Amino acid sequence: MDALEMLKTRRSIRAFKKEQVKEEELRIVLEAGTYAPTAMGLQSPLIVAVQKEEDVAKLNELNLEVLNRCAAVKKDAKPYYGAPTIIVIFMTKIARNEFVGTLDAASVTTNMLNAAHALGLGSVWINRAKEVFEGEEGKKLLAKWGIEEEVVGVASIALGYPDCENPTPRPRREGYFKIVQ
Ligand SMILES: Cc1cc2nc3c(=O)[nH]c(=O)nc-3n(C[C@H](O)[C@H](O)[C@H](O)COP(=O)(O)O)c2cc1C
């Protein structure tokens, strides 16, 4: 796909087929993340792709718990919309401070969303990774995945094959950019 066309047609996808994402496609998405710009080129984030069914289910459960702290959501709601793969993007101690660590993680996340779309995969950025991995259950998952370093959840991505049409974007906000010449 033409790069500019790809950037403009990427939309958040919230309905996924059950079929698992092929490893070669997942690797392309993850690698695209690693080529995102990061402050001082430090490549500070840690990217974790989760495909194990029980861990995907646990992440849905923990994310929903956080969601329910501020909004009453249906008990069986799936914050990752049934996506078979979840990618979590963490900030690590490599980042010089929390601000750039967060920006680095966001940069990596955006690259992966765009790469997913370029491959015909569906994806959506999902919030609340910070709270999930601050909690005891989230920490247990990190231990289970062999992540011993100190990390902070910044973002996550629901990834899979879309089971819906590509949504139409809202019109762009008037005055979104300005050229000063
Ligand atoms: C920081 C951030 C957090 C988001 N969190 C969620 C989320 O938790 N759940 C969700 O369904 N979409 C989430 N989104 C996706 C936005 O709702 C979506 O990008 C926006 O509505 C614009 O739609 P588009 O991605 O199709 O252009 C998030 C996006 C960003 C950038």
Short mmCIF file of N, CA and C and ligand atoms in Angstrom, two decimals:
data_model
loop_
_atom_site.label_atom_id
_atom_site.label_comp_id
_atom_site.label_asym_id
_atom_site.label_seq_id
_atom_site.Cartn_x
_atom_site.Cartn_y
_atom_site.Cartn_z
N MET A 1 0.85 -1.20 0.00
CA MET A 1 0.00 0.00 0.00
C MET A 1 0.88 1.25 0.00
N ASP A 2 0.48 2.24 -0.75
CA ASP A 2 1.19 3.52 -0.73
C ASP A 2 1.22 4.05 0.72
N ALA A 3 2.37 4.54 1.15
CA ALA A 3 2.54 4.91 2.56
C ALA A 3 1.55 5.99 3.01
N LEU A 4 1.34 6.99 2.17
CA LEU A 4 0.43 8.08 2.58
C LEU A 4 -1.01 7.59 2.63
N GLU A 5 -1.37 6.75 1.67
CA GLU A 5 -2.71 6.18 1.63
C GLU A 5 -2.91 5.33 2.90
N MET A 6 -1.88 4.58 3.26
CA MET A 6 -1.94 3.72 4.43
C MET A 6 -2.16 4.57 5.70
N LEU A 7 -1.44 5.67 5.82
CA LEU A 7 -1.58 6.51 7.01
C LEU A 7 -2.99 7.09 7.12
N LYS A 8 -3.55 7.43 5.96
CA LYS A 8 -4.88 8.06 5.98
C LYS A 8 -6.02 7.07 6.15
N THR A 9 -5.80 5.84 5.77
CA THR A 9 -6.91 4.88 5.83
C THR A 9 -6.86 3.96 7.07
N ARG A 10 -5.81 4.07 7.87
CA ARG A 10 -5.78 3.28 9.11
C ARG A 10 -6.91 3.74 10.03
N ARG A 11 -7.71 2.81 10.49
CA ARG A 11 -8.79 3.13 11.44
C ARG A 11 -8.73 2.14 12.58
N SER A 12 -9.26 2.54 13.71
CA SER A 12 -9.37 1.61 14.84
C SER A 12 -10.39 0.53 14.49
N ILE A 13 -9.98 -0.71 14.66
CA ILE A 13 -10.85 -1.85 14.36
C ILE A 13 -11.28 -2.47 15.70
N ARG A 14 -12.57 -2.73 15.81
CA ARG A 14 -13.10 -3.23 17.09
C ARG A 14 -13.92 -4.50 16.94
N ALA A 15 -13.67 -5.24 15.88
CA ALA A 15 -14.30 -6.56 15.69
C ALA A 15 -13.28 -7.43 14.97
N PHE A 16 -12.98 -8.59 15.57
CA PHE A 16 -11.89 -9.42 15.05
C PHE A 16 -12.35 -10.85 14.80
N LYS A 17 -11.73 -11.46 13.79
CA LYS A 17 -11.94 -12.90 13.58
C LYS A 17 -11.19 -13.65 14.66
N LYS A 18 -11.60 -14.89 14.91
CA LYS A 18 -10.95 -15.70 15.96
C LYS A 18 -9.55 -16.14 15.55
N GLU A 19 -9.34 -16.25 14.24
CA GLU A 19 -8.07 -16.76 13.70
C GLU A 19 -6.87 -15.99 14.26
N GLN A 20 -5.88 -16.76 14.71
CA GLN A 20 -4.68 -16.12 15.29
C GLN A 20 -3.84 -15.45 14.20
N VAL A 21 -3.18 -14.37 14.57
CA VAL A 21 -2.29 -13.65 13.65
C VAL A 21 -1.08 -14.53 13.34
N LYS A 22 -0.77 -14.61 12.07
CA LYS A 22 0.38 -15.44 11.66
C LYS A 22 1.67 -14.85 12.22
N GLU A 23 2.56 -15.76 12.62
CA GLU A 23 3.79 -15.28 13.26
C GLU A 23 4.60 -14.36 12.36
N GLU A 24 4.65 -14.67 11.06
CA GLU A 24 5.48 -13.81 10.18
C GLU A 24 4.88 -12.40 10.10
N GLU A 25 3.56 -12.30 10.17
CA GLU A 25 2.94 -10.96 10.14
C GLU A 25 3.15 -10.24 11.47
N LEU A 26 3.01 -10.99 12.55
CA LEU A 26 3.23 -10.39 13.88
C LEU A 26 4.66 -9.83 13.97
N ARG A 27 5.61 -10.60 13.46
CA ARG A 27 7.01 -10.16 13.52
C ARG A 27 7.22 -8.88 12.72
N ILE A 28 6.54 -8.76 11.60
CA ILE A 28 6.67 -7.54 10.78
C ILE A 28 6.14 -6.34 11.57
N VAL A 29 5.00 -6.53 12.24
CA VAL A 29 4.41 -5.44 13.04
C VAL A 29 5.36 -5.05 14.17
N LEU A 30 5.89 -6.05 14.87
CA LEU A 30 6.78 -5.77 16.01
C LEU A 30 8.06 -5.07 15.53
N GLU A 31 8.58 -5.55 14.41
CA GLU A 31 9.81 -4.95 13.90
C GLU A 31 9.57 -3.49 13.49
N ALA A 32 8.39 -3.24 12.91
CA ALA A 32 8.05 -1.85 12.54
C ALA A 32 8.07 -0.98 13.79
N GLY A 33 7.61 -1.53 14.91
CA GLY A 33 7.64 -0.79 16.17
C GLY A 33 9.05 -0.42 16.55
N THR A 34 9.97 -1.33 16.32
CA THR A 34 11.36 -1.09 16.74
C THR A 34 12.06 -0.04 15.88
N TYR A 35 11.44 0.30 14.74
CA TYR A 35 12.04 1.33 13.88
C TYR A 35 11.42 2.71 14.10
N ALA A 36 10.56 2.83 15.10
CA ALA A 36 9.94 4.12 15.41
C ALA A 36 11.00 5.06 15.99
N PRO A 37 10.80 6.36 15.82
CA PRO A 37 11.73 7.29 16.46
C PRO A 37 11.61 7.22 17.98
N THR A 38 12.76 7.26 18.65
CA THR A 38 12.77 7.31 20.12
C THR A 38 13.77 8.39 20.55
N ALA A 39 13.54 8.97 21.69
CA ALA A 39 14.40 10.06 22.16
C ALA A 39 15.85 9.59 22.26
N MET A 40 16.73 10.35 21.68
CA MET A 40 18.17 10.06 21.63
C MET A 40 18.47 8.70 20.98
N GLY A 41 17.49 8.16 20.27
CA GLY A 41 17.67 6.86 19.62
C GLY A 41 17.91 5.73 20.60
N LEU A 42 17.39 5.90 21.81
CA LEU A 42 17.69 4.92 22.87
C LEU A 42 16.85 3.64 22.79
N GLN A 43 15.82 3.65 21.93
CA GLN A 43 14.96 2.45 21.77
C GLN A 43 14.49 1.95 23.13
N SER A 44 13.98 2.88 23.93
CA SER A 44 13.71 2.56 25.34
C SER A 44 12.53 1.60 25.62
N PRO A 45 11.49 1.56 24.78
CA PRO A 45 10.36 0.71 25.18
C PRO A 45 10.64 -0.79 25.14
N LEU A 46 9.81 -1.51 25.84
CA LEU A 46 9.78 -2.98 25.73
C LEU A 46 8.42 -3.34 25.14
N ILE A 47 8.46 -4.15 24.09
CA ILE A 47 7.21 -4.53 23.40
C ILE A 47 6.96 -6.01 23.68
N VAL A 48 5.78 -6.31 24.20
CA VAL A 48 5.46 -7.71 24.51
C VAL A 48 4.20 -8.13 23.76
N ALA A 49 4.34 -9.13 22.92
CA ALA A 49 3.19 -9.63 22.16
C ALA A 49 2.66 -10.88 22.85
N VAL A 50 1.38 -10.86 23.16
CA VAL A 50 0.75 -11.95 23.91
C VAL A 50 -0.25 -12.68 23.02
N GLN A 51 -0.01 -13.97 22.84
CA GLN A 51 -0.93 -14.76 21.99
C GLN A 51 -1.54 -15.93 22.76
N LYS A 52 -1.00 -16.23 23.92
CA LYS A 52 -1.52 -17.35 24.71
C LYS A 52 -2.94 -17.00 25.15
N GLU A 53 -3.87 -17.91 24.86
CA GLU A 53 -5.29 -17.63 25.11
C GLU A 53 -5.58 -17.22 26.56
N GLU A 54 -4.97 -17.95 27.50
CA GLU A 54 -5.27 -17.65 28.92
C GLU A 54 -4.74 -16.27 29.31
N ASP A 55 -3.62 -15.86 28.72
CA ASP A 55 -3.07 -14.54 29.05
C ASP A 55 -3.89 -13.43 28.38
N VAL A 56 -4.35 -13.70 27.18
CA VAL A 56 -5.22 -12.73 26.49
C VAL A 56 -6.50 -12.54 27.31
N ALA A 57 -7.05 -13.65 27.81
CA ALA A 57 -8.26 -13.58 28.63
C ALA A 57 -7.99 -12.80 29.91
N LYS A 58 -6.84 -13.04 30.51
CA LYS A 58 -6.48 -12.34 31.76
C LYS A 58 -6.34 -10.84 31.52
N LEU A 59 -5.73 -10.48 30.39
CA LEU A 59 -5.55 -9.06 30.09
C LEU A 59 -6.90 -8.38 29.87
N ASN A 60 -7.84 -9.08 29.24
CA ASN A 60 -9.19 -8.54 29.09
C ASN A 60 -9.82 -8.31 30.46
N GLU A 61 -9.66 -9.30 31.32
CA GLU A 61 -10.24 -9.23 32.67
C GLU A 61 -9.65 -8.06 33.46
N LEU A 62 -8.33 -7.95 33.45
CA LEU A 62 -7.67 -6.90 34.24
C LEU A 62 -7.97 -5.51 33.69
N ASN A 63 -8.01 -5.40 32.37
CA ASN A 63 -8.31 -4.10 31.76
C ASN A 63 -9.74 -3.68 32.09
N LEU A 64 -10.65 -4.66 32.07
CA LEU A 64 -12.05 -4.38 32.39
C LEU A 64 -12.20 -3.92 33.84
N GLU A 65 -11.43 -4.54 34.71
CA GLU A 65 -11.45 -4.15 36.12
C GLU A 65 -11.10 -2.67 36.29
N VAL A 66 -10.06 -2.25 35.56
CA VAL A 66 -9.64 -0.84 35.64
C VAL A 66 -10.74 0.05 35.04
N LEU A 67 -11.27 -0.39 33.91
CA LEU A 67 -12.33 0.37 33.24
C LEU A 67 -13.52 0.57 34.18
N ASN A 68 -13.83 -0.46 34.94
CA ASN A 68 -14.98 -0.41 35.84
C ASN A 68 -14.78 0.51 37.04
N ARG A 69 -13.51 0.89 37.28
CA ARG A 69 -13.26 1.81 38.40
C ARG A 69 -13.88 3.17 38.13
N CYS A 70 -13.94 3.56 36.85
CA CYS A 70 -14.50 4.89 36.57
C CYS A 70 -15.79 4.85 35.77
N ALA A 71 -16.12 3.71 35.19
CA ALA A 71 -17.37 3.62 34.42
C ALA A 71 -17.94 2.22 34.58
N ALA A 72 -19.23 2.14 34.80
CA ALA A 72 -19.84 0.83 34.93
C ALA A 72 -20.01 0.23 33.54
N VAL A 73 -19.24 -0.83 33.28
CA VAL A 73 -19.28 -1.46 31.96
C VAL A 73 -19.88 -2.84 32.13
N LYS A 74 -20.49 -3.35 31.06
CA LYS A 74 -21.09 -4.68 31.12
C LYS A 74 -20.07 -5.71 31.60
N LYS A 75 -20.54 -6.64 32.43
CA LYS A 75 -19.64 -7.64 33.03
C LYS A 75 -18.85 -8.44 32.01
N ASP A 76 -19.53 -8.75 30.88
CA ASP A 76 -18.86 -9.59 29.89
C ASP A 76 -18.19 -8.76 28.78
N ALA A 77 -18.05 -7.44 29.02
CA ALA A 77 -17.42 -6.60 27.99
C ALA A 77 -15.97 -7.03 27.78
N LYS A 78 -15.52 -6.93 26.56
CA LYS A 78 -14.15 -7.32 26.25
C LYS A 78 -13.40 -6.07 25.79
N PRO A 79 -12.57 -5.51 26.65
CA PRO A 79 -11.87 -4.28 26.27
C PRO A 79 -10.98 -4.46 25.04
N TYR A 80 -10.57 -5.71 24.75
CA TYR A 80 -9.74 -5.96 23.56
C TYR A 80 -10.58 -6.53 22.41
N TYR A 81 -11.89 -6.45 22.55
CA TYR A 81 -12.83 -6.75 21.46
C TYR A 81 -12.63 -8.13 20.83
N GLY A 82 -12.15 -9.08 21.62
CA GLY A 82 -12.00 -10.45 21.08
C GLY A 82 -10.77 -10.64 20.20
N ALA A 83 -9.86 -9.68 20.20
CA ALA A 83 -8.64 -9.83 19.39
C ALA A 83 -7.80 -10.99 19.91
N PRO A 84 -7.26 -11.82 19.01
CA PRO A 84 -6.48 -12.98 19.48
C PRO A 84 -5.07 -12.63 19.94
N THR A 85 -4.59 -11.45 19.56
CA THR A 85 -3.25 -11.01 19.97
C THR A 85 -3.34 -9.66 20.66
N ILE A 86 -2.61 -9.54 21.76
CA ILE A 86 -2.52 -8.25 22.45
C ILE A 86 -1.04 -7.89 22.53
N ILE A 87 -0.73 -6.67 22.13
CA ILE A 87 0.65 -6.19 22.26
C ILE A 87 0.66 -5.14 23.36
N VAL A 88 1.57 -5.30 24.31
CA VAL A 88 1.68 -4.30 25.38
C VAL A 88 3.00 -3.57 25.21
N ILE A 89 2.95 -2.26 25.35
CA ILE A 89 4.14 -1.43 25.17
C ILE A 89 4.48 -0.81 26.53
N PHE A 90 5.67 -1.14 27.01
CA PHE A 90 6.12 -0.68 28.32
C PHE A 90 7.21 0.37 28.19
N MET A 91 7.26 1.24 29.19
CA MET A 91 8.39 2.14 29.33
C MET A 91 9.40 1.41 30.23
N THR A 92 10.68 1.57 29.91
CA THR A 92 11.71 0.93 30.75
C THR A 92 12.63 2.00 31.33
N LYS A 93 13.54 1.55 32.14
CA LYS A 93 14.51 2.46 32.78
C LYS A 93 15.51 3.04 31.77
N ILE A 94 15.53 2.50 30.55
CA ILE A 94 16.44 3.04 29.54
C ILE A 94 16.09 4.49 29.22
N ALA A 95 14.78 4.80 29.31
CA ALA A 95 14.34 6.18 29.02
C ALA A 95 14.91 7.11 30.08
N ARG A 96 15.31 8.32 29.63
CA ARG A 96 15.94 9.26 30.55
C ARG A 96 14.96 9.79 31.63
N ASN A 97 13.69 9.85 31.29
CA ASN A 97 12.69 10.23 32.29
C ASN A 97 11.32 9.73 31.83
N GLU A 98 10.34 9.89 32.71
CA GLU A 98 9.02 9.33 32.44
C GLU A 98 8.35 9.97 31.23
N PHE A 99 8.63 11.26 31.05
CA PHE A 99 7.99 11.96 29.93
C PHE A 99 8.46 11.38 28.59
N VAL A 100 9.77 11.32 28.38
CA VAL A 100 10.23 10.78 27.09
C VAL A 100 9.97 9.28 26.99
N GLY A 101 9.96 8.60 28.12
CA GLY A 101 9.65 7.17 28.11
C GLY A 101 8.24 6.95 27.57
N THR A 102 7.34 7.82 27.98
CA THR A 102 5.95 7.71 27.52
C THR A 102 5.87 8.05 26.03
N LEU A 103 6.58 9.10 25.64
CA LEU A 103 6.56 9.49 24.23
C LEU A 103 7.15 8.38 23.36
N ASP A 104 8.25 7.80 23.80
CA ASP A 104 8.87 6.70 23.04
C ASP A 104 7.87 5.55 22.85
N ALA A 105 7.20 5.22 23.93
CA ALA A 105 6.24 4.10 23.86
C ALA A 105 5.09 4.45 22.91
N ALA A 106 4.65 5.69 22.93
CA ALA A 106 3.57 6.11 22.04
C ALA A 106 4.04 6.07 20.58
N SER A 107 5.27 6.46 20.38
CA SER A 107 5.84 6.47 19.04
C SER A 107 5.87 5.03 18.47
N VAL A 108 6.34 4.12 19.29
CA VAL A 108 6.42 2.70 18.90
C VAL A 108 5.01 2.15 18.63
N THR A 109 4.08 2.53 19.46
CA THR A 109 2.70 2.04 19.32
C THR A 109 2.11 2.48 17.98
N THR A 110 2.30 3.75 17.66
CA THR A 110 1.74 4.27 16.41
C THR A 110 2.34 3.57 15.19
N ASN A 111 3.64 3.34 15.23
CA ASN A 111 4.26 2.61 14.10
C ASN A 111 3.62 1.24 13.91
N MET A 112 3.35 0.57 15.03
CA MET A 112 2.79 -0.78 14.92
C MET A 112 1.35 -0.75 14.40
N LEU A 113 0.58 0.26 14.81
CA LEU A 113 -0.80 0.37 14.31
C LEU A 113 -0.78 0.55 12.79
N ASN A 114 0.14 1.39 12.33
CA ASN A 114 0.21 1.65 10.89
C ASN A 114 0.72 0.43 10.13
N ALA A 115 1.70 -0.25 10.70
CA ALA A 115 2.24 -1.46 10.05
C ALA A 115 1.15 -2.53 9.95
N ALA A 116 0.37 -2.65 11.02
CA ALA A 116 -0.71 -3.64 11.01
C ALA A 116 -1.67 -3.36 9.85
N HIS A 117 -2.02 -2.12 9.70
CA HIS A 117 -2.95 -1.74 8.63
C HIS A 117 -2.33 -2.03 7.25
N ALA A 118 -1.04 -1.73 7.12
CA ALA A 118 -0.37 -1.96 5.83
C ALA A 118 -0.43 -3.44 5.44
N LEU A 119 -0.50 -4.31 6.45
CA LEU A 119 -0.55 -5.76 6.18
C LEU A 119 -1.98 -6.27 6.03
N GLY A 120 -2.96 -5.39 6.25
CA GLY A 120 -4.36 -5.82 6.17
C GLY A 120 -4.88 -6.35 7.49
N LEU A 121 -4.08 -6.17 8.56
CA LEU A 121 -4.54 -6.56 9.90
C LEU A 121 -5.36 -5.43 10.48
N GLY A 122 -6.17 -5.75 11.49
CA GLY A 122 -6.93 -4.73 12.20
C GLY A 122 -6.29 -4.49 13.56
N SER A 123 -6.38 -3.25 14.02
CA SER A 123 -5.79 -2.97 15.34
C SER A 123 -6.49 -1.78 15.97
N VAL A 124 -6.35 -1.71 17.28
CA VAL A 124 -6.84 -0.52 18.00
C VAL A 124 -5.98 -0.34 19.25
N TRP A 125 -5.66 0.90 19.51
CA TRP A 125 -4.89 1.28 20.71
C TRP A 125 -5.81 1.11 21.91
N ILE A 126 -5.36 0.41 22.93
CA ILE A 126 -6.17 0.22 24.14
C ILE A 126 -5.44 0.79 25.35
N ASN A 127 -6.17 1.58 26.09
CA ASN A 127 -5.64 2.28 27.26
C ASN A 127 -5.53 1.37 28.51
N ARG A 128 -5.11 1.98 29.60
CA ARG A 128 -5.13 1.40 30.94
C ARG A 128 -4.02 0.38 31.23
N ALA A 129 -3.00 0.32 30.35
CA ALA A 129 -1.88 -0.60 30.60
C ALA A 129 -1.16 -0.21 31.89
N LYS A 130 -1.09 1.08 32.17
CA LYS A 130 -0.37 1.54 33.37
C LYS A 130 -0.99 0.91 34.63
N GLU A 131 -2.31 1.10 34.75
CA GLU A 131 -3.00 0.60 35.94
C GLU A 131 -2.96 -0.93 36.01
N VAL A 132 -3.12 -1.57 34.86
CA VAL A 132 -3.13 -3.04 34.84
C VAL A 132 -1.81 -3.59 35.39
N PHE A 133 -0.69 -3.00 34.94
CA PHE A 133 0.61 -3.57 35.34
C PHE A 133 1.14 -2.98 36.64
N GLU A 134 0.41 -2.04 37.20
CA GLU A 134 0.73 -1.57 38.55
C GLU A 134 0.13 -2.52 39.59
N GLY A 135 -0.89 -3.23 39.19
CA GLY A 135 -1.62 -4.11 40.11
C GLY A 135 -0.90 -5.44 40.32
N GLU A 136 -1.29 -6.12 41.39
CA GLU A 136 -0.66 -7.40 41.75
C GLU A 136 -0.78 -8.43 40.64
N GLU A 137 -1.99 -8.52 40.06
CA GLU A 137 -2.23 -9.52 39.01
C GLU A 137 -1.38 -9.23 37.77
N GLY A 138 -1.27 -7.94 37.46
CA GLY A 138 -0.45 -7.54 36.32
C GLY A 138 1.01 -7.90 36.56
N LYS A 139 1.45 -7.68 37.80
CA LYS A 139 2.84 -8.01 38.15
C LYS A 139 3.09 -9.51 38.05
N LYS A 140 2.05 -10.28 38.42
CA LYS A 140 2.18 -11.74 38.30
C LYS A 140 2.38 -12.14 36.83
N LEU A 141 1.66 -11.45 35.95
CA LEU A 141 1.81 -11.75 34.52
C LEU A 141 3.23 -11.46 34.06
N LEU A 142 3.76 -10.30 34.50
CA LEU A 142 5.13 -9.94 34.12
C LEU A 142 6.10 -11.02 34.56
N ALA A 143 5.92 -11.49 35.79
CA ALA A 143 6.80 -12.54 36.32
C ALA A 143 6.67 -13.81 35.47
N LYS A 144 5.43 -14.13 35.14
CA LYS A 144 5.17 -15.33 34.32
C LYS A 144 5.85 -15.22 32.95
N TRP A 145 5.89 -14.00 32.42
CA TRP A 145 6.51 -13.78 31.10
C TRP A 145 8.04 -13.62 31.21
N GLY A 146 8.56 -13.72 32.41
CA GLY A 146 10.01 -13.62 32.59
C GLY A 146 10.55 -12.20 32.50
N ILE A 147 9.67 -11.23 32.77
CA ILE A 147 10.12 -9.82 32.73
C ILE A 147 10.45 -9.38 34.15
N GLU A 148 11.74 -9.27 34.41
CA GLU A 148 12.18 -8.97 35.78
C GLU A 148 12.53 -7.51 35.97
N GLU A 149 12.84 -6.83 34.85
CA GLU A 149 13.22 -5.42 34.97
C GLU A 149 12.01 -4.57 35.36
N GLU A 150 12.29 -3.38 35.85
CA GLU A 150 11.19 -2.49 36.25
C GLU A 150 10.58 -1.86 34.99
N VAL A 151 9.31 -2.10 34.76
CA VAL A 151 8.65 -1.53 33.58
C VAL A 151 7.33 -0.88 33.99
N VAL A 152 6.89 0.06 33.16
CA VAL A 152 5.60 0.72 33.38
C VAL A 152 4.78 0.55 32.11
N GLY A 153 3.58 0.05 32.24
CA GLY A 153 2.71 -0.09 31.07
C GLY A 153 2.31 1.28 30.55
N VAL A 154 2.41 1.47 29.25
CA VAL A 154 2.02 2.76 28.67
C VAL A 154 0.81 2.59 27.74
N ALA A 155 0.89 1.60 26.89
CA ALA A 155 -0.18 1.43 25.89
C ALA A 155 -0.33 -0.04 25.56
N SER A 156 -1.41 -0.38 24.91
CA SER A 156 -1.54 -1.73 24.39
C SER A 156 -2.33 -1.70 23.10
N ILE A 157 -2.22 -2.79 22.37
CA ILE A 157 -2.86 -2.87 21.05
C ILE A 157 -3.63 -4.18 20.96
N ALA A 158 -4.87 -4.11 20.51
CA ALA A 158 -5.62 -5.31 20.15
C ALA A 158 -5.32 -5.55 18.68
N LEU A 159 -4.91 -6.77 18.34
CA LEU A 159 -4.48 -7.06 16.97
C LEU A 159 -5.11 -8.35 16.45
N GLY A 160 -5.57 -8.30 15.22
CA GLY A 160 -6.15 -9.51 14.62
C GLY A 160 -6.61 -9.21 13.21
N TYR A 161 -7.30 -10.19 12.63
CA TYR A 161 -7.86 -9.97 11.30
C TYR A 161 -9.23 -9.31 11.47
N PRO A 162 -9.47 -8.21 10.76
CA PRO A 162 -10.73 -7.48 10.95
C PRO A 162 -11.95 -8.32 10.58
N ASP A 163 -13.00 -8.16 11.38
CA ASP A 163 -14.27 -8.82 11.08
C ASP A 163 -15.34 -7.74 10.86
N CYS A 164 -14.94 -6.68 10.19
CA CYS A 164 -15.86 -5.56 9.90
C CYS A 164 -15.27 -4.75 8.76
N GLU A 165 -16.08 -3.85 8.26
CA GLU A 165 -15.60 -2.92 7.23
C GLU A 165 -14.66 -1.92 7.89
N ASN A 166 -13.78 -1.33 7.11
CA ASN A 166 -12.93 -0.27 7.65
C ASN A 166 -13.82 0.95 7.93
N PRO A 167 -13.88 1.44 9.20
CA PRO A 167 -14.76 2.58 9.49
C PRO A 167 -14.37 3.84 8.71
N THR A 168 -15.37 4.68 8.49
CA THR A 168 -15.13 5.97 7.83
C THR A 168 -14.62 6.95 8.88
N PRO A 169 -13.56 7.68 8.60
CA PRO A 169 -13.05 8.61 9.61
C PRO A 169 -13.94 9.83 9.76
N ARG A 170 -13.91 10.42 10.95
CA ARG A 170 -14.59 11.70 11.13
C ARG A 170 -13.86 12.74 10.31
N PRO A 171 -14.58 13.79 9.89
CA PRO A 171 -13.86 14.86 9.20
C PRO A 171 -12.77 15.41 10.11
N ARG A 172 -11.67 15.84 9.53
CA ARG A 172 -10.56 16.37 10.34
C ARG A 172 -10.95 17.72 10.94
N ARG A 173 -10.50 17.98 12.14
CA ARG A 173 -10.85 19.19 12.87
C ARG A 173 -10.33 20.43 12.13
N GLU A 174 -11.25 21.40 12.01
CA GLU A 174 -10.88 22.69 11.41
C GLU A 174 -9.73 23.29 12.22
N GLY A 175 -8.71 23.76 11.53
CA GLY A 175 -7.59 24.38 12.25
C GLY A 175 -6.64 23.40 12.90
N TYR A 176 -6.71 22.12 12.50
CA TYR A 176 -5.85 21.08 13.09
C TYR A 176 -4.38 21.40 12.85
N PHE A 177 -4.09 21.97 11.68
CA PHE A 177 -2.70 22.41 11.46
C PHE A 177 -2.67 23.81 10.86
N LYS A 178 -1.53 24.38 10.95
CA LYS A 178 -1.35 25.76 10.52
C LYS A 178 0.02 25.84 9.86
N ILE A 179 0.10 26.55 8.75
CA ILE A 179 1.41 26.74 8.12
C ILE A 179 1.81 28.19 8.32
N VAL A 180 2.94 28.38 8.90
CA VAL A 180 3.42 29.73 9.15
C VAL A 180 4.58 29.99 8.18
N GLN A 181 4.38 30.92 7.25
CA GLN A 181 5.43 31.18 6.24
C GLN A 181 5.84 32.63 6.24
C1 LIG B 1 -4.03 7.23 23.89
C2 LIG B 1 -5.15 6.47 23.23
C3 LIG B 1 -5.95 5.64 23.98
C4 LIG B 1 -6.99 4.91 23.38
N1 LIG B 1 -7.70 4.04 24.13
C5 LIG B 1 -8.69 3.32 23.56
C6 LIG B 1 -9.39 2.32 24.31
O1 LIG B 1 -9.10 2.06 25.47
N2 LIG B 1 -10.37 1.65 23.67
C7 LIG B 1 -10.71 1.87 22.38
O2 LIG B 1 -11.62 1.22 21.87
N3 LIG B 1 -10.05 2.79 21.63
C8 LIG B 1 -9.04 3.50 22.18
N4 LIG B 1 -8.31 4.39 21.43
C9 LIG B 1 -8.62 4.55 19.99
C10 LIG B 1 -9.32 5.87 19.70
O3 LIG B 1 -10.62 5.83 20.22
C11 LIG B 1 -9.32 6.11 18.18
O4 LIG B 1 -8.00 6.21 17.73
C12 LIG B 1 -10.10 7.36 17.81
O5 LIG B 1 -11.45 7.23 18.09
C13 LIG B 1 -9.93 7.74 16.34
O6 LIG B 1 -10.32 6.68 15.52
P1 LIG B 1 -9.34 6.04 14.43
O7 LIG B 1 -8.22 5.37 15.19
O8 LIG B 1 -10.17 5.08 13.68
O9 LIG B 1 -8.81 7.15 13.59
C14 LIG B 1 -7.25 5.09 22.00
C15 LIG B 1 -6.42 5.93 21.24
C16 LIG B 1 -5.37 6.59 21.83
C17 LIG B 1 -4.46 7.46 20.98
#
